[in-house]
Each structure stands twice: as C-alpha cells, then as structure tokens.
C-alpha cells in the first residue's frame, strides 16, 4: 500500500489547455508513470488568490499565488507588485516531441522584449507545512530556432506577501541549443536536460518562491549579456511528500486490513 501524494499542477499560457496524451506529458509523470491525475490549473499572467485545484480535481482551498518580476539590470529581488506583462501559447519553433501541440511546456508567461533582463518570479502561498518536490519548466518556444539559450531555475522559501531575493536559493540550470532537447523529459544536470527539480521543506506560514531566469541567451564574446535575456515560465508541479510517520500509519492500516480479510476467510 502506498501514500497518494497531493499534487498542484500549474500550466501558464494565453488560452486553452492540454488534452489527450499531453495531460500526462510532464516531468512528474515521467518520474512517476503510475500517476494518472490530470487536473491542470491553466492560467495566464494574472495573480490567483483562490480557485485552484489539486491534480485529482479536488479544491486546493486556501492556496494561491502571486507573480512578479526581477530586473537583473538592477537587482535579484522579485518585485511582486510588478506585473508579468505577457502570456502566449508560443510554439512556433519548438513544437515537437514533449513540446508538441498544447503541451504544458510550450506556452508560457514572460515580460519585456528579448534583450530585457526581466526574470519571472512566482510565490505560492497557503500550502501546509511539510516537504515538497517541485518541477519547473521554462523555455521560449517561439522565435528561438538557433543559438544557445541558458535557463536557470531557482526555488526557496520566504514570507508570504513579501518580495524575495532569489540569489541565495537552490538552482538548476539547463542549456537549450536552438530547438534541441525535445525528445523526452530529462532533469537539469544531465545531457539535454530540460526541467528543474527541487526538494523544499516548508515551515508553517511560509511561501514557496520560484524563479525562471533566462539571462545571457545568445551571448557572444563581444556581448556576454546576450540578446535573449528574458525568463519564461511554462509550468510548475508541486508534490507533497508524506512524512515518515504518515507512511508508517498507512502501512499499519494496510496490515490490519490484511489481517481482517484473512480472519473473515477463516
């Protein structure tokens, strides 16, 4: 007997939602093929105070999120009062393999123009204290048919409702070469990695903070900052990890059930 983790799935795009095979086309599903829940929260570039759902379709009461921007030209602090100005279904260039059709990794939210050093921040509030695994995808799948495009994802915790400095957070980096890295989901740190994964311990009342940083894309020897510097955030999956005493309780209940069934058979 196993414990069913609670999973919150956020898909950022302008319109529409994943359908068919794309409902389970994600990093978490790849790592956990038996996971079959398919409720995605399909949102654009606005803050959400309530109305989100767990992947099993039940209401995630009290859970919401705020979006913000960090302008690396001046600071690594995400300003939650700064709106993320754009959302798009994207996909004009990178649109095969795991990015096909209405994949949760194709559309995204972002801000500014290509050269602007504007990175997308996300603060999720209302989650219970505990340990969480976080899966993050971010990529400009539109108009990036060539060039080296590095992305660094960050995750940490902080005070709900407050701006946050992500410079000291845990990070994972991926590097896209044009439209490559599309065949399968691969964690950052491996060849052709295309998503970040983090384990976060959340205290009571804290928020989870996430950043997608695309600074330095298409850099050259004469222009190290690059000409494609915006962060893109495509999807996030947040998975609660049952505590050891929860596993023990579930296994204990399973053992009692087996004993009860055997007694009835006798």
PDB file of N, CA and C in Angstrom, residues 125-227:
ATOM      1  N   UNK A 125       1.367  30.507  -2.043  1.00  0.00           N
ATOM      2  CA  UNK A 125       1.010  30.642  -0.640  1.00  0.00           C
ATOM      3  C   UNK A 125      -0.109  29.666  -0.262  1.00  0.00           C
ATOM      4  N   UNK A 126      -0.239  29.441   1.047  1.00  0.00           N
ATOM      5  CA  UNK A 126      -1.347  28.639   1.558  1.00  0.00           C
ATOM      6  C   UNK A 126      -1.098  27.153   1.627  1.00  0.00           C
ATOM      7  N   UNK A 127       0.103  26.692   1.276  1.00  0.00           N
ATOM      8  CA  UNK A 127       0.411  25.264   1.376  1.00  0.00           C
ATOM      9  C   UNK A 127       0.709  24.894   2.828  1.00  0.00           C
ATOM     10  N   UNK A 128       0.379  23.690   3.206  1.00  0.00           N
ATOM     11  CA  UNK A 128       0.657  23.214   4.553  1.00  0.00           C
ATOM     12  C   UNK A 128       2.152  23.017   4.763  1.00  0.00           C
ATOM     13  N   UNK A 129       2.598  23.120   6.004  1.00  0.00           N
ATOM     14  CA  UNK A 129       3.997  22.840   6.314  1.00  0.00           C
ATOM     15  C   UNK A 129       4.328  21.405   5.911  1.00  0.00           C
ATOM     16  N   UNK A 130       5.547  21.193   5.429  1.00  0.00           N
ATOM     17  CA  UNK A 130       5.954  19.856   5.026  1.00  0.00           C
ATOM     18  C   UNK A 130       7.032  19.913   3.970  1.00  0.00           C
ATOM     19  N   UNK A 131       7.306  18.764   3.374  1.00  0.00           N
ATOM     20  CA  UNK A 131       8.334  18.647   2.346  1.00  0.00           C
ATOM     21  C   UNK A 131       7.676  18.498   0.987  1.00  0.00           C
ATOM     22  N   UNK A 132       8.220  19.227   0.016  1.00  0.00           N
ATOM     23  CA  UNK A 132       7.642  19.240  -1.323  1.00  0.00           C
ATOM     24  C   UNK A 132       8.727  19.030  -2.375  1.00  0.00           C
ATOM     25  N   UNK A 133       8.368  18.309  -3.427  1.00  0.00           N
ATOM     26  CA  UNK A 133       9.183  18.264  -4.636  1.00  0.00           C
ATOM     27  C   UNK A 133       8.571  19.227  -5.643  1.00  0.00           C
ATOM     28  N   UNK A 134       9.434  19.977  -6.322  1.00  0.00           N
ATOM     29  CA  UNK A 134       8.976  20.999  -7.261  1.00  0.00           C
ATOM     30  C   UNK A 134       9.616  20.751  -8.617  1.00  0.00           C
ATOM     31  N   UNK A 135       8.790  20.726  -9.643  1.00  0.00           N
ATOM     32  CA  UNK A 135       9.249  20.524 -11.016  1.00  0.00           C
ATOM     33  C   UNK A 135       8.925  21.792 -11.805  1.00  0.00           C
ATOM     34  N   UNK A 136       9.944  22.360 -12.474  1.00  0.00           N
ATOM     35  CA  UNK A 136       9.781  23.640 -13.165  1.00  0.00           C
ATOM     36  C   UNK A 136      10.220  23.505 -14.620  1.00  0.00           C
ATOM     37  N   UNK A 137       9.374  23.992 -15.536  1.00  0.00           N
ATOM     38  CA  UNK A 137       9.784  24.099 -16.932  1.00  0.00           C
ATOM     39  C   UNK A 137       9.707  25.558 -17.357  1.00  0.00           C
ATOM     40  N   UNK A 138      10.666  25.979 -18.163  1.00  0.00           N
ATOM     41  CA  UNK A 138      10.699  27.333 -18.685  1.00  0.00           C
ATOM     42  C   UNK A 138      11.518  27.369 -19.960  1.00  0.00           C
ATOM     43  N   UNK A 139      10.935  27.913 -21.006  1.00  0.00           N
ATOM     44  CA  UNK A 139      11.642  27.975 -22.284  1.00  0.00           C
ATOM     45  C   UNK A 139      10.853  28.855 -23.249  1.00  0.00           C
ATOM     46  N   UNK A 140      11.555  29.663 -24.032  1.00  0.00           N
ATOM     47  CA  UNK A 140      10.910  30.396 -25.111  1.00  0.00           C
ATOM     48  C   UNK A 140      10.846  29.474 -26.323  1.00  0.00           C
ATOM     49  N   UNK A 141       9.660  28.950 -26.597  1.00  0.00           N
ATOM     50  CA  UNK A 141       9.495  28.033 -27.730  1.00  0.00           C
ATOM     51  C   UNK A 141       9.089  28.773 -29.002  1.00  0.00           C
ATOM     52  N   UNK A 142       9.176  30.086 -28.971  1.00  0.00           N
ATOM     53  CA  UNK A 142       8.751  30.929 -30.086  1.00  0.00           C
ATOM     54  C   UNK A 142       9.934  31.756 -30.583  1.00  0.00           C
ATOM     55  N   UNK A 143      10.277  31.647 -31.853  1.00  0.00           N
ATOM     56  CA  UNK A 143      11.296  32.520 -32.415  1.00  0.00           C
ATOM     57  C   UNK A 143      12.703  32.265 -31.908  1.00  0.00           C
ATOM     58  N   UNK A 144      12.979  31.064 -31.442  1.00  0.00           N
ATOM     59  CA  UNK A 144      14.323  30.722 -30.946  1.00  0.00           C
ATOM     60  C   UNK A 144      14.813  29.475 -31.657  1.00  0.00           C
ATOM     61  N   UNK A 145      14.916  29.564 -32.974  1.00  0.00           N
ATOM     62  CA  UNK A 145      15.276  28.386 -33.770  1.00  0.00           C
ATOM     63  C   UNK A 145      16.763  28.081 -33.742  1.00  0.00           C
ATOM     64  N   UNK A 146      17.582  29.031 -33.243  1.00  0.00           N
ATOM     65  CA  UNK A 146      19.025  28.803 -33.196  1.00  0.00           C
ATOM     66  C   UNK A 146      19.610  29.583 -32.032  1.00  0.00           C
ATOM     67  N   UNK A 147      20.843  29.271 -31.719  1.00  0.00           N
ATOM     68  CA  UNK A 147      21.519  29.977 -30.638  1.00  0.00           C
ATOM     69  C   UNK A 147      21.481  29.224 -29.328  1.00  0.00           C
ATOM     70  N   UNK A 148      22.418  29.555 -28.438  1.00  0.00           N
ATOM     71  CA  UNK A 148      22.489  28.930 -27.121  1.00  0.00           C
ATOM     72  C   UNK A 148      21.618  29.714 -26.155  1.00  0.00           C
ATOM     73  N   UNK A 149      20.681  29.015 -25.525  1.00  0.00           N
ATOM     74  CA  UNK A 149      19.708  29.644 -24.641  1.00  0.00           C
ATOM     75  C   UNK A 149      19.771  29.005 -23.254  1.00  0.00           C
ATOM     76  N   UNK A 150      20.512  29.597 -22.320  1.00  0.00           N
ATOM     77  CA  UNK A 150      20.590  29.042 -20.968  1.00  0.00           C
ATOM     78  C   UNK A 150      19.421  29.523 -20.104  1.00  0.00           C
ATOM     79  N   UNK A 151      18.917  28.629 -19.276  1.00  0.00           N
ATOM     80  CA  UNK A 151      17.912  28.984 -18.279  1.00  0.00           C
ATOM     81  C   UNK A 151      18.367  28.434 -16.939  1.00  0.00           C
ATOM     82  N   UNK A 152      18.175  29.231 -15.899  1.00  0.00           N
ATOM     83  CA  UNK A 152      18.436  28.769 -14.540  1.00  0.00           C
ATOM     84  C   UNK A 152      17.160  28.927 -13.726  1.00  0.00           C
ATOM     85  N   UNK A 153      16.752  27.835 -13.105  1.00  0.00           N
ATOM     86  CA  UNK A 153      15.564  27.843 -12.264  1.00  0.00           C
ATOM     87  C   UNK A 153      15.997  27.882 -10.806  1.00  0.00           C
ATOM     88  N   UNK A 154      15.258  28.632 -10.004  1.00  0.00           N
ATOM     89  CA  UNK A 154      15.553  28.789  -8.583  1.00  0.00           C
ATOM     90  C   UNK A 154      14.318  28.439  -7.768  1.00  0.00           C
ATOM     91  N   UNK A 155      14.546  27.900  -6.553  1.00  0.00           N
ATOM     92  CA  UNK A 155      13.431  27.632  -5.642  1.00  0.00           C
ATOM     93  C   UNK A 155      13.903  27.807  -4.209  1.00  0.00           C
ATOM     94  N   UNK A 156      13.032  28.392  -3.394  1.00  0.00           N
ATOM     95  CA  UNK A 156      13.329  28.596  -1.981  1.00  0.00           C
ATOM     96  C   UNK A 156      12.050  28.915  -1.232  1.00  0.00           C
ATOM     97  N   UNK A 157      12.175  29.337   0.001  1.00  0.00           N
ATOM     98  CA  UNK A 157      11.015  29.691   0.815  1.00  0.00           C
ATOM     99  C   UNK A 157      11.160  31.114   1.332  1.00  0.00           C
ATOM    100  N   UNK A 158      10.050  31.704   1.720  1.00  0.00           N
ATOM    101  CA  UNK A 158      10.079  33.057   2.241  1.00  0.00           C
ATOM    102  C   UNK A 158       8.768  33.416   2.902  1.00  0.00           C
ATOM    103  N   UNK A 159       8.641  34.662   3.255  1.00  0.00           N
ATOM    104  CA  UNK A 159       7.446  35.159   3.920  1.00  0.00           C
ATOM    105  C   UNK A 159       6.373  35.479   2.890  1.00  0.00           C
ATOM    106  N   UNK A 160       5.182  34.952   3.104  1.00  0.00           N
ATOM    107  CA  UNK A 160       4.088  35.191   2.164  1.00  0.00           C
ATOM    108  C   UNK A 160       3.804  36.677   2.033  1.00  0.00           C
ATOM    109  N   UNK A 161       3.661  37.116   0.794  1.00  0.00           N
ATOM    110  CA  UNK A 161       3.316  38.503   0.527  1.00  0.00           C
ATOM    111  C   UNK A 161       4.485  39.446   0.443  1.00  0.00           C
ATOM    112  N   UNK A 162       5.699  38.960   0.680  1.00  0.00           N
ATOM    113  CA  UNK A 162       6.867  39.828   0.638  1.00  0.00           C
ATOM    114  C   UNK A 162       7.725  39.545  -0.598  1.00  0.00           C
ATOM    115  N   UNK A 163       8.314  40.608  -1.153  1.00  0.00           N
ATOM    116  CA  UNK A 163       9.282  40.435  -2.234  1.00  0.00           C
ATOM    117  C   UNK A 163      10.418  39.540  -1.763  1.00  0.00           C
ATOM    118  N   UNK A 164      11.112  38.903  -2.700  1.00  0.00           N
ATOM    119  CA  UNK A 164      12.170  37.970  -2.295  1.00  0.00           C
ATOM    120  C   UNK A 164      13.385  38.069  -3.207  1.00  0.00           C
ATOM    121  N   UNK A 165      14.542  37.886  -2.600  1.00  0.00           N
ATOM    122  CA  UNK A 165      15.822  37.863  -3.304  1.00  0.00           C
ATOM    123  C   UNK A 165      16.169  36.401  -3.579  1.00  0.00           C
ATOM    124  N   UNK A 166      16.252  36.030  -4.844  1.00  0.00           N
ATOM    125  CA  UNK A 166      16.469  34.622  -5.193  1.00  0.00           C
ATOM    126  C   UNK A 166      17.939  34.254  -5.333  1.00  0.00           C
ATOM    127  N   UNK A 167      18.844  35.199  -5.110  1.00  0.00           N
ATOM    128  CA  UNK A 167      20.258  34.946  -5.397  1.00  0.00           C
ATOM    129  C   UNK A 167      20.852  33.837  -4.532  1.00  0.00           C
ATOM    130  N   UNK A 168      20.294  33.610  -3.352  1.00  0.00           N
ATOM    131  CA  UNK A 168      20.818  32.566  -2.477  1.00  0.00           C
ATOM    132  C   UNK A 168      20.040  31.269  -2.519  1.00  0.00           C
ATOM    133  N   UNK A 169      19.084  31.163  -3.403  1.00  0.00           N
ATOM    134  CA  UNK A 169      18.251  29.967  -3.485  1.00  0.00           C
ATOM    135  C   UNK A 169      18.991  28.819  -4.185  1.00  0.00           C
ATOM    136  N   UNK A 170      18.491  27.599  -3.972  1.00  0.00           N
ATOM    137  CA  UNK A 170      18.971  26.454  -4.743  1.00  0.00           C
ATOM    138  C   UNK A 170      18.620  26.676  -6.219  1.00  0.00           C
ATOM    139  N   UNK A 171      19.494  26.210  -7.091  1.00  0.00           N
ATOM    140  CA  UNK A 171      19.270  26.447  -8.517  1.00  0.00           C
ATOM    141  C   UNK A 171      19.596  25.209  -9.334  1.00  0.00           C
ATOM    142  N   UNK A 172      18.976  25.131 -10.512  1.00  0.00           N
ATOM    143  CA  UNK A 172      19.282  24.103 -11.502  1.00  0.00           C
ATOM    144  C   UNK A 172      19.291  24.780 -12.873  1.00  0.00           C
ATOM    145  N   UNK A 173      20.269  24.420 -13.696  1.00  0.00           N
ATOM    146  CA  UNK A 173      20.441  25.082 -14.985  1.00  0.00           C
ATOM    147  C   UNK A 173      20.304  24.107 -16.146  1.00  0.00           C
ATOM    148  N   UNK A 174      19.695  24.595 -17.218  1.00  0.00           N
ATOM    149  CA  UNK A 174      19.600  23.844 -18.470  1.00  0.00           C
ATOM    150  C   UNK A 174      20.100  24.753 -19.588  1.00  0.00           C
ATOM    151  N   UNK A 175      20.555  24.151 -20.677  1.00  0.00           N
ATOM    152  CA  UNK A 175      21.022  24.923 -21.825  1.00  0.00           C
ATOM    153  C   UNK A 175      20.394  24.352 -23.084  1.00  0.00           C
ATOM    154  N   UNK A 176      19.600  25.177 -23.751  1.00  0.00           N
ATOM    155  CA  UNK A 176      18.952  24.766 -24.992  1.00  0.00           C
ATOM    156  C   UNK A 176      19.758  25.282 -26.182  1.00  0.00           C
ATOM    157  N   UNK A 177      19.994  24.407 -27.117  1.00  0.00           N
ATOM    158  CA  UNK A 177      20.677  24.781 -28.364  1.00  0.00           C
ATOM    159  C   UNK A 177      19.626  24.833 -29.461  1.00  0.00           C
ATOM    160  N   UNK A 178      19.112  26.034 -29.717  1.00  0.00           N
ATOM    161  CA  UNK A 178      18.042  26.173 -30.689  1.00  0.00           C
ATOM    162  C   UNK A 178      16.815  25.398 -30.260  1.00  0.00           C
ATOM    163  N   UNK A 179      16.359  24.512 -31.132  1.00  0.00           N
ATOM    164  CA  UNK A 179      15.145  23.746 -30.844  1.00  0.00           C
ATOM    165  C   UNK A 179      15.445  22.321 -30.366  1.00  0.00           C
ATOM    166  N   UNK A 180      16.641  22.081 -29.850  1.00  0.00           N
ATOM    167  CA  UNK A 180      17.009  20.739 -29.389  1.00  0.00           C
ATOM    168  C   UNK A 180      16.387  20.434 -28.025  1.00  0.00           C
ATOM    169  N   UNK A 181      16.707  19.252 -27.496  1.00  0.00           N
ATOM    170  CA  UNK A 181      16.254  18.796 -26.163  1.00  0.00           C
ATOM    171  C   UNK A 181      14.740  18.634 -26.093  1.00  0.00           C
ATOM    172  N   UNK A 182      14.173  17.979 -27.093  1.00  0.00           N
ATOM    173  CA  UNK A 182      12.714  17.835 -27.162  1.00  0.00           C
ATOM    174  C   UNK A 182      12.224  16.390 -27.080  1.00  0.00           C
ATOM    175  N   UNK A 183      13.123  15.408 -27.112  1.00  0.00           N
ATOM    176  CA  UNK A 183      12.685  14.025 -27.270  1.00  0.00           C
ATOM    177  C   UNK A 183      12.036  13.456 -26.021  1.00  0.00           C
ATOM    178  N   UNK A 184      12.534  13.817 -24.838  1.00  0.00           N
ATOM    179  CA  UNK A 184      11.988  13.265 -23.590  1.00  0.00           C
ATOM    180  C   UNK A 184      12.292  14.217 -22.450  1.00  0.00           C
ATOM    181  N   UNK A 185      11.606  14.013 -21.334  1.00  0.00           N
ATOM    182  CA  UNK A 185      11.857  14.829 -20.151  1.00  0.00           C
ATOM    183  C   UNK A 185      13.118  14.362 -19.451  1.00  0.00           C
ATOM    184  N   UNK A 186      14.070  15.290 -19.262  1.00  0.00           N
ATOM    185  CA  UNK A 186      15.355  14.971 -18.643  1.00  0.00           C
ATOM    186  C   UNK A 186      15.669  16.061 -17.623  1.00  0.00           C
ATOM    187  N   UNK A 187      16.026  15.658 -16.421  1.00  0.00           N
ATOM    188  CA  UNK A 187      16.290  16.632 -15.368  1.00  0.00           C
ATOM    189  C   UNK A 187      17.564  17.430 -15.641  1.00  0.00           C
ATOM    190  N   UNK A 188      17.569  18.675 -15.202  1.00  0.00           N
ATOM    191  CA  UNK A 188      18.754  19.519 -15.304  1.00  0.00           C
ATOM    192  C   UNK A 188      19.963  18.811 -14.706  1.00  0.00           C
ATOM    193  N   UNK A 189      21.122  19.025 -15.306  1.00  0.00           N
ATOM    194  CA  UNK A 189      22.349  18.369 -14.873  1.00  0.00           C
ATOM    195  C   UNK A 189      22.724  17.197 -15.742  1.00  0.00           C
ATOM    196  N   UNK A 190      21.751  16.678 -16.499  1.00  0.00           N
ATOM    197  CA  UNK A 190      22.001  15.598 -17.447  1.00  0.00           C
ATOM    198  C   UNK A 190      22.074  16.181 -18.859  1.00  0.00           C
ATOM    199  N   UNK A 191      22.661  15.415 -19.776  1.00  0.00           N
ATOM    200  CA  UNK A 191      22.711  15.846 -21.169  1.00  0.00           C
ATOM    201  C   UNK A 191      21.303  16.054 -21.704  1.00  0.00           C
ATOM    202  N   UNK A 192      21.081  17.181 -22.381  1.00  0.00           N
ATOM    203  CA  UNK A 192      19.780  17.551 -22.931  1.00  0.00           C
ATOM    204  C   UNK A 192      18.728  17.772 -21.848  1.00  0.00           C
ATOM    205  N   UNK A 193      19.142  18.145 -20.648  1.00  0.00           N
ATOM    206  CA  UNK A 193      18.195  18.448 -19.583  1.00  0.00           C
ATOM    207  C   UNK A 193      17.254  19.574 -19.980  1.00  0.00           C
ATOM    208  N   UNK A 194      15.988  19.471 -19.540  1.00  0.00           N
ATOM    209  CA  UNK A 194      15.003  20.481 -19.941  1.00  0.00           C
ATOM    210  C   UNK A 194      14.039  20.874 -18.817  1.00  0.00           C
ATOM    211  N   UNK A 195      14.266  20.430 -17.581  1.00  0.00           N
ATOM    212  CA  UNK A 195      13.451  20.905 -16.464  1.00  0.00           C
ATOM    213  C   UNK A 195      14.278  20.895 -15.189  1.00  0.00           C
ATOM    214  N   UNK A 196      13.845  21.697 -14.229  1.00  0.00           N
ATOM    215  CA  UNK A 196      14.494  21.734 -12.928  1.00  0.00           C
ATOM    216  C   UNK A 196      13.659  21.015 -11.884  1.00  0.00           C
ATOM    217  N   UNK A 197      14.336  20.408 -10.914  1.00  0.00           N
ATOM    218  CA  UNK A 197      13.652  19.703  -9.831  1.00  0.00           C
ATOM    219  C   UNK A 197      14.288  20.091  -8.501  1.00  0.00           C
ATOM    220  N   UNK A 198      13.435  20.370  -7.513  1.00  0.00           N
ATOM    221  CA  UNK A 198      13.899  20.800  -6.203  1.00  0.00           C
ATOM    222  C   UNK A 198      13.135  20.068  -5.117  1.00  0.00           C
ATOM    223  N   UNK A 199      13.775  19.932  -3.956  1.00  0.00           N
ATOM    224  CA  UNK A 199      13.102  19.450  -2.755  1.00  0.00           C
ATOM    225  C   UNK A 199      13.154  20.573  -1.723  1.00  0.00           C
ATOM    226  N   UNK A 200      11.992  20.994  -1.265  1.00  0.00           N
ATOM    227  CA  UNK A 200      11.865  22.142  -0.375  1.00  0.00           C
ATOM    228  C   UNK A 200      11.138  21.731   0.889  1.00  0.00           C
ATOM    229  N   UNK A 201      11.652  22.161   2.042  1.00  0.00           N
ATOM    230  CA  UNK A 201      10.944  21.974   3.303  1.00  0.00           C
ATOM    231  C   UNK A 201      10.303  23.297   3.692  1.00  0.00           C
ATOM    232  N   UNK A 202       8.997  23.271   3.849  1.00  0.00           N
ATOM    233  CA  UNK A 202       8.213  24.475   4.090  1.00  0.00           C
ATOM    234  C   UNK A 202       7.735  24.507   5.534  1.00  0.00           C
ATOM    235  N   UNK A 203       8.025  25.601   6.236  1.00  0.00           N
ATOM    236  CA  UNK A 203       7.537  25.781   7.604  1.00  0.00           C
ATOM    237  C   UNK A 203       6.123  26.373   7.565  1.00  0.00           C
ATOM    238  N   UNK A 204       5.430  26.262   8.679  1.00  0.00           N
ATOM    239  CA  UNK A 204       4.071  26.792   8.763  1.00  0.00           C
ATOM    240  C   UNK A 204       4.067  28.283   8.435  1.00  0.00           C
ATOM    241  N   UNK A 205       3.166  28.683   7.543  1.00  0.00           N
ATOM    242  CA  UNK A 205       3.026  30.091   7.193  1.00  0.00           C
ATOM    243  C   UNK A 205       3.973  30.574   6.115  1.00  0.00           C
ATOM    244  N   UNK A 206       4.923  29.748   5.703  1.00  0.00           N
ATOM    245  CA  UNK A 206       5.861  30.171   4.661  1.00  0.00           C
ATOM    246  C   UNK A 206       5.262  29.998   3.271  1.00  0.00           C
ATOM    247  N   UNK A 207       5.909  30.658   2.300  1.00  0.00           N
ATOM    248  CA  UNK A 207       5.542  30.529   0.898  1.00  0.00           C
ATOM    249  C   UNK A 207       6.681  29.872   0.132  1.00  0.00           C
ATOM    250  N   UNK A 208       6.343  29.198  -0.956  1.00  0.00           N
ATOM    251  CA  UNK A 208       7.348  28.682  -1.885  1.00  0.00           C
ATOM    252  C   UNK A 208       7.592  29.732  -2.957  1.00  0.00           C
ATOM    253  N   UNK A 209       8.862  30.060  -3.188  1.00  0.00           N
ATOM    254  CA  UNK A 209       9.248  31.048  -4.195  1.00  0.00           C
ATOM    255  C   UNK A 209      10.027  30.377  -5.322  1.00  0.00           C
ATOM    256  N   UNK A 210       9.678  30.707  -6.551  1.00  0.00           N
ATOM    257  CA  UNK A 210      10.278  30.092  -7.735  1.00  0.00           C
ATOM    258  C   UNK A 210      10.629  31.193  -8.734  1.00  0.00           C
ATOM    259  N   UNK A 211      11.751  31.027  -9.427  1.00  0.00           N
ATOM    260  CA  UNK A 211      12.156  31.984 -10.460  1.00  0.00           C
ATOM    261  C   UNK A 211      12.634  31.223 -11.692  1.00  0.00           C
ATOM    262  N   UNK A 212      12.246  31.721 -12.873  1.00  0.00           N
ATOM    263  CA  UNK A 212      12.813  31.254 -14.138  1.00  0.00           C
ATOM    264  C   UNK A 212      13.643  32.385 -14.717  1.00  0.00           C
ATOM    265  N   UNK A 213      14.947  32.135 -14.865  1.00  0.00           N
ATOM    266  CA  UNK A 213      15.916  33.154 -15.269  1.00  0.00           C
ATOM    267  C   UNK A 213      16.541  32.758 -16.609  1.00  0.00           C
ATOM    268  N   UNK A 214      16.276  33.550 -17.646  1.00  0.00           N
ATOM    269  CA  UNK A 214      16.831  33.261 -18.973  1.00  0.00           C
ATOM    270  C   UNK A 214      17.954  34.194 -19.365  1.00  0.00           C
ATOM    271  N   UNK A 215      18.615  34.798 -18.386  1.00  0.00           N
ATOM    272  CA  UNK A 215      19.625  35.812 -18.669  1.00  0.00           C
ATOM    273  C   UNK A 215      20.831  35.217 -19.410  1.00  0.00           C
ATOM    274  N   UNK A 216      21.322  35.924 -20.404  1.00  0.00           N
ATOM    275  CA  UNK A 216      22.533  35.510 -21.109  1.00  0.00           C
ATOM    276  C   UNK A 216      22.304  34.691 -22.350  1.00  0.00           C
ATOM    277  N   UNK A 217      21.055  34.584 -22.818  1.00  0.00           N
ATOM    278  CA  UNK A 217      20.788  33.833 -24.033  1.00  0.00           C
ATOM    279  C   UNK A 217      21.388  34.485 -25.261  1.00  0.00           C
ATOM    280  N   UNK A 218      21.926  33.681 -26.155  1.00  0.00           N
ATOM    281  CA  UNK A 218      22.553  34.148 -27.387  1.00  0.00           C
ATOM    282  C   UNK A 218      23.706  35.120 -27.115  1.00  0.00           C
ATOM    283  N   UNK A 219      24.451  34.849 -26.066  1.00  0.00           N
ATOM    284  CA  UNK A 219      25.607  35.687 -25.753  1.00  0.00           C
ATOM    285  C   UNK A 219      26.722  35.453 -26.768  1.00  0.00           C
ATOM    286  N   UNK A 220      27.560  36.449 -26.929  1.00  0.00           N
ATOM    287  CA  UNK A 220      28.733  36.349 -27.797  1.00  0.00           C
ATOM    288  C   UNK A 220      29.944  36.869 -27.035  1.00  0.00           C
ATOM    289  N   UNK A 221      31.123  36.713 -27.620  1.00  0.00           N
ATOM    290  CA  UNK A 221      32.332  37.188 -26.949  1.00  0.00           C
ATOM    291  C   UNK A 221      32.314  38.707 -26.766  1.00  0.00           C
ATOM    292  N   UNK A 222      31.644  39.403 -27.668  1.00  0.00           N
ATOM    293  CA  UNK A 222      31.575  40.859 -27.572  1.00  0.00           C
ATOM    294  C   UNK A 222      30.358  41.348 -26.793  1.00  0.00           C
ATOM    295  N   UNK A 223      29.392  40.441 -26.581  1.00  0.00           N
ATOM    296  CA  UNK A 223      28.179  40.803 -25.846  1.00  0.00           C
ATOM    297  C   UNK A 223      27.813  39.672 -24.885  1.00  0.00           C
ATOM    298  N   UNK A 224      28.521  39.566 -23.735  1.00  0.00           N
ATOM    299  CA  UNK A 224      28.304  38.443 -22.821  1.00  0.00           C
ATOM    300  C   UNK A 224      26.928  38.411 -22.185  1.00  0.00           C
ATOM    301  N   UNK A 225      26.254  39.554 -22.120  1.00  0.00           N
ATOM    302  CA  UNK A 225      24.897  39.555 -21.567  1.00  0.00           C
ATOM    303  C   UNK A 225      23.947  38.827 -22.510  1.00  0.00           C
ATOM    304  N   UNK A 226      24.157  38.969 -23.809  1.00  0.00           N
ATOM    305  CA  UNK A 226      23.337  38.264 -24.784  1.00  0.00           C
ATOM    306  C   UNK A 226      22.218  39.124 -25.325  1.00  0.00           C
ATOM    307  N   UNK A 227      21.512  38.564 -26.293  1.00  0.00           N
ATOM    308  CA  UNK A 227      20.404  39.276 -26.933  1.00  0.00           C
ATOM    309  C   UNK A 227      19.058  38.633 -26.658  1.00  0.00           C
TER     310      UNK A 227
END
